[in-house]
């Protein structure tokens, strides 16, 4: 698979960084995410850590976006608290993001290696849930 990269949306990265810096406190909220909706809006959220798993910041931002009427997301980034910088999505988030938004771009890397890549490139030999559902008719 060839890596496709897209321009870095610095405003989006800064939005997630600001939320991680100002809203992540203690062990319950350690990651922030920001997503750019197709209409240009930026939606932010934090994770809800719990020993049972809890939702990652990327999944919380998907719900927050829907609650605000933003059903199409173009780009997403997650940033760790304590100045950890951009953190790539876990495997579960990669799969959910691919299923919800197959054309989504995800920020990975750090510093001068920061880049936006298609979510499908984060899952080699991708399983697409919708491809394996029985036809209703």
mmCIF file of C-alpha atoms in Angstrom:
data_model
loop_
_atom_site.group_PDB
_atom_site.id
_atom_site.type_symbol
_atom_site.label_atom_id
_atom_site.label_comp_id
_atom_site.label_asym_id
_atom_site.label_seq_id
_atom_site.Cartn_x
_atom_site.Cartn_y
_atom_site.Cartn_z
ATOM 1 C CA UNK A 1 0.000 0.000 0.000
ATOM 2 C CA UNK A 2 1.426 3.385 -0.909
ATOM 3 C CA UNK A 3 1.204 6.070 1.698
ATOM 4 C CA UNK A 4 -0.921 9.006 0.600
ATOM 5 C CA UNK A 5 -0.362 12.177 2.575
ATOM 6 C CA UNK A 6 -2.442 15.309 2.741
ATOM 7 C CA UNK A 7 -1.634 18.803 3.995
ATOM 8 C CA UNK A 8 -1.522 19.216 7.759
ATOM 9 C CA UNK A 9 -4.509 21.071 9.216
ATOM 10 C CA UNK A 10 -2.605 22.972 11.900
ATOM 11 C CA UNK A 11 -5.784 24.608 13.230
ATOM 12 C CA UNK A 12 -7.255 21.163 13.932
ATOM 13 C CA UNK A 13 -4.098 19.923 15.648
ATOM 14 C CA UNK A 14 -3.970 23.085 17.774
ATOM 15 C CA UNK A 15 -7.633 22.640 18.768
ATOM 16 C CA UNK A 16 -6.924 19.119 20.064
ATOM 17 C CA UNK A 17 -3.707 20.269 21.739
ATOM 18 C CA UNK A 18 -5.540 23.093 23.516
ATOM 19 C CA UNK A 19 -8.243 20.734 24.807
ATOM 20 C CA UNK A 20 -5.601 18.244 25.996
ATOM 21 C CA UNK A 21 -3.770 21.044 27.788
ATOM 22 C CA UNK A 22 -6.814 22.690 29.397
ATOM 23 C CA UNK A 23 -9.435 19.958 29.869
ATOM 24 C CA UNK A 24 -7.563 16.698 30.497
ATOM 25 C CA UNK A 25 -7.201 16.311 34.233
ATOM 26 C CA UNK A 26 -6.123 13.296 36.235
ATOM 27 C CA UNK A 27 -6.592 9.713 35.165
ATOM 28 C CA UNK A 28 -10.154 9.977 33.818
ATOM 29 C CA UNK A 29 -9.393 12.240 30.859
ATOM 30 C CA UNK A 30 -5.947 11.770 29.322
ATOM 31 C CA UNK A 31 -6.558 12.231 25.596
ATOM 32 C CA UNK A 32 -8.272 14.879 23.478
ATOM 33 C CA UNK A 33 -9.483 14.612 19.916
ATOM 34 C CA UNK A 34 -10.542 17.135 17.319
ATOM 35 C CA UNK A 35 -12.319 16.424 14.057
ATOM 36 C CA UNK A 36 -13.078 18.688 11.132
ATOM 37 C CA UNK A 37 -16.574 18.231 9.754
ATOM 38 C CA UNK A 38 -17.217 18.463 6.043
ATOM 39 C CA UNK A 39 -18.859 21.874 6.615
ATOM 40 C CA UNK A 40 -15.625 23.187 8.179
ATOM 41 C CA UNK A 41 -16.622 23.056 11.843
ATOM 42 C CA UNK A 42 -14.183 21.685 14.389
ATOM 43 C CA UNK A 43 -15.595 19.384 17.068
ATOM 44 C CA UNK A 44 -13.536 18.455 20.141
ATOM 45 C CA UNK A 45 -13.861 15.874 22.908
ATOM 46 C CA UNK A 46 -11.907 13.985 25.559
ATOM 47 C CA UNK A 47 -11.748 10.306 26.409
ATOM 48 C CA UNK A 48 -13.556 8.819 29.387
ATOM 49 C CA UNK A 49 -10.993 6.395 30.747
ATOM 50 C CA UNK A 50 -12.218 3.570 32.935
ATOM 51 C CA UNK A 51 -10.665 0.249 33.902
ATOM 52 C CA UNK A 52 -13.438 -1.480 31.908
ATOM 53 C CA UNK A 53 -12.244 0.225 28.756
ATOM 54 C CA UNK A 54 -14.183 3.420 28.377
ATOM 55 C CA UNK A 55 -14.430 5.262 25.071
ATOM 56 C CA UNK A 56 -11.362 6.781 23.465
ATOM 57 C CA UNK A 57 -11.360 10.483 22.581
ATOM 58 C CA UNK A 58 -11.826 9.670 18.887
ATOM 59 C CA UNK A 59 -15.065 7.808 19.577
ATOM 60 C CA UNK A 60 -16.339 10.501 21.918
ATOM 61 C CA UNK A 61 -15.701 13.124 19.218
ATOM 62 C CA UNK A 62 -17.723 11.041 16.731
ATOM 63 C CA UNK A 63 -20.690 11.134 19.129
ATOM 64 C CA UNK A 64 -20.193 14.812 19.936
ATOM 65 C CA UNK A 65 -20.113 15.641 16.222
ATOM 66 C CA UNK A 66 -23.367 13.747 15.632
ATOM 67 C CA UNK A 67 -24.962 15.541 18.587
ATOM 68 C CA UNK A 68 -24.075 18.806 16.851
ATOM 69 C CA UNK A 69 -25.452 17.673 13.498
ATOM 70 C CA UNK A 70 -22.042 17.006 11.924
ATOM 71 C CA UNK A 71 -22.425 13.545 10.421
ATOM 72 C CA UNK A 72 -19.614 13.731 7.863
ATOM 73 C CA UNK A 73 -16.071 14.081 9.195
ATOM 74 C CA UNK A 74 -13.086 14.736 6.933
ATOM 75 C CA UNK A 75 -10.113 14.724 9.320
ATOM 76 C CA UNK A 76 -9.383 13.692 12.911
ATOM 77 C CA UNK A 77 -6.481 13.954 15.335
ATOM 78 C CA UNK A 78 -5.885 12.791 18.902
ATOM 79 C CA UNK A 79 -3.445 14.453 21.287
ATOM 80 C CA UNK A 80 -2.248 13.185 24.644
ATOM 81 C CA UNK A 81 -2.203 15.177 27.848
ATOM 82 C CA UNK A 82 1.060 16.225 29.511
ATOM 83 C CA UNK A 83 2.391 17.498 26.162
ATOM 84 C CA UNK A 84 2.564 13.972 24.659
ATOM 85 C CA UNK A 85 1.636 15.278 21.227
ATOM 86 C CA UNK A 86 -0.253 13.472 18.475
ATOM 87 C CA UNK A 87 -1.148 9.867 19.318
ATOM 88 C CA UNK A 88 -2.375 7.477 16.609
ATOM 89 C CA UNK A 89 -5.746 5.788 17.122
ATOM 90 C CA UNK A 90 -5.924 2.355 18.710
ATOM 91 C CA UNK A 91 -7.078 -0.608 16.627
ATOM 92 C CA UNK A 92 -10.688 -0.391 17.808
ATOM 93 C CA UNK A 93 -10.877 3.288 16.889
ATOM 94 C CA UNK A 94 -9.265 2.635 13.509
ATOM 95 C CA UNK A 95 -11.961 0.085 12.705
ATOM 96 C CA UNK A 96 -14.842 2.296 13.901
ATOM 97 C CA UNK A 97 -13.497 5.335 12.059
ATOM 98 C CA UNK A 98 -13.125 3.312 8.854
ATOM 99 C CA UNK A 99 -16.663 1.941 9.138
ATOM 100 C CA UNK A 100 -18.213 5.348 9.851
ATOM 101 C CA UNK A 101 -16.047 7.483 7.555
ATOM 102 C CA UNK A 102 -14.209 5.469 4.865
ATOM 103 C CA UNK A 103 -12.677 8.625 3.339
ATOM 104 C CA UNK A 104 -11.486 10.041 6.686
ATOM 105 C CA UNK A 105 -7.926 11.315 7.017
ATOM 106 C CA UNK A 106 -6.145 10.683 10.327
ATOM 107 C CA UNK A 107 -3.145 12.576 11.676
ATOM 108 C CA UNK A 108 -0.218 10.385 12.719
ATOM 109 C CA UNK A 109 3.439 11.014 13.484
ATOM 110 C CA UNK A 110 4.928 13.916 15.314
ATOM 111 C CA UNK A 111 7.064 16.962 14.773
ATOM 112 C CA UNK A 112 8.231 17.195 11.174
ATOM 113 C CA UNK A 113 6.796 13.686 10.538
ATOM 114 C CA UNK A 114 3.208 14.811 11.254
ATOM 115 C CA UNK A 115 0.986 13.851 8.343
ATOM 116 C CA UNK A 116 -2.620 13.043 7.481
ATOM 117 C CA UNK A 117 -3.194 9.611 5.985
ATOM 118 C CA UNK A 118 -6.364 7.834 4.837
ATOM 119 C CA UNK A 119 -7.832 5.747 7.649
ATOM 120 C CA UNK A 120 -7.825 2.680 5.380
ATOM 121 C CA UNK A 121 -4.019 2.837 5.252
ATOM 122 C CA UNK A 122 -3.922 2.345 9.019
ATOM 123 C CA UNK A 123 -5.601 -1.056 8.613
ATOM 124 C CA UNK A 124 -3.797 -3.325 6.139
ATOM 125 C CA UNK A 125 -6.062 -6.010 4.661
ATOM 126 C CA UNK A 126 -8.999 -3.964 5.877
ATOM 127 C CA UNK A 127 -12.209 -5.543 7.108
ATOM 128 C CA UNK A 128 -15.155 -3.316 6.206
ATOM 129 C CA UNK A 129 -18.172 -4.255 8.319
ATOM 130 C CA UNK A 130 -20.724 -3.054 5.737
ATOM 131 C CA UNK A 131 -19.220 -5.376 3.109
ATOM 132 C CA UNK A 132 -20.182 -8.414 5.195
ATOM 133 C CA UNK A 133 -23.818 -7.641 5.985
ATOM 134 C CA UNK A 134 -26.634 -9.621 4.421
ATOM 135 C CA UNK A 135 -28.738 -7.735 1.916
ATOM 136 C CA UNK A 136 -32.087 -6.721 3.356
ATOM 137 C CA UNK A 137 -33.885 -7.712 0.137
#
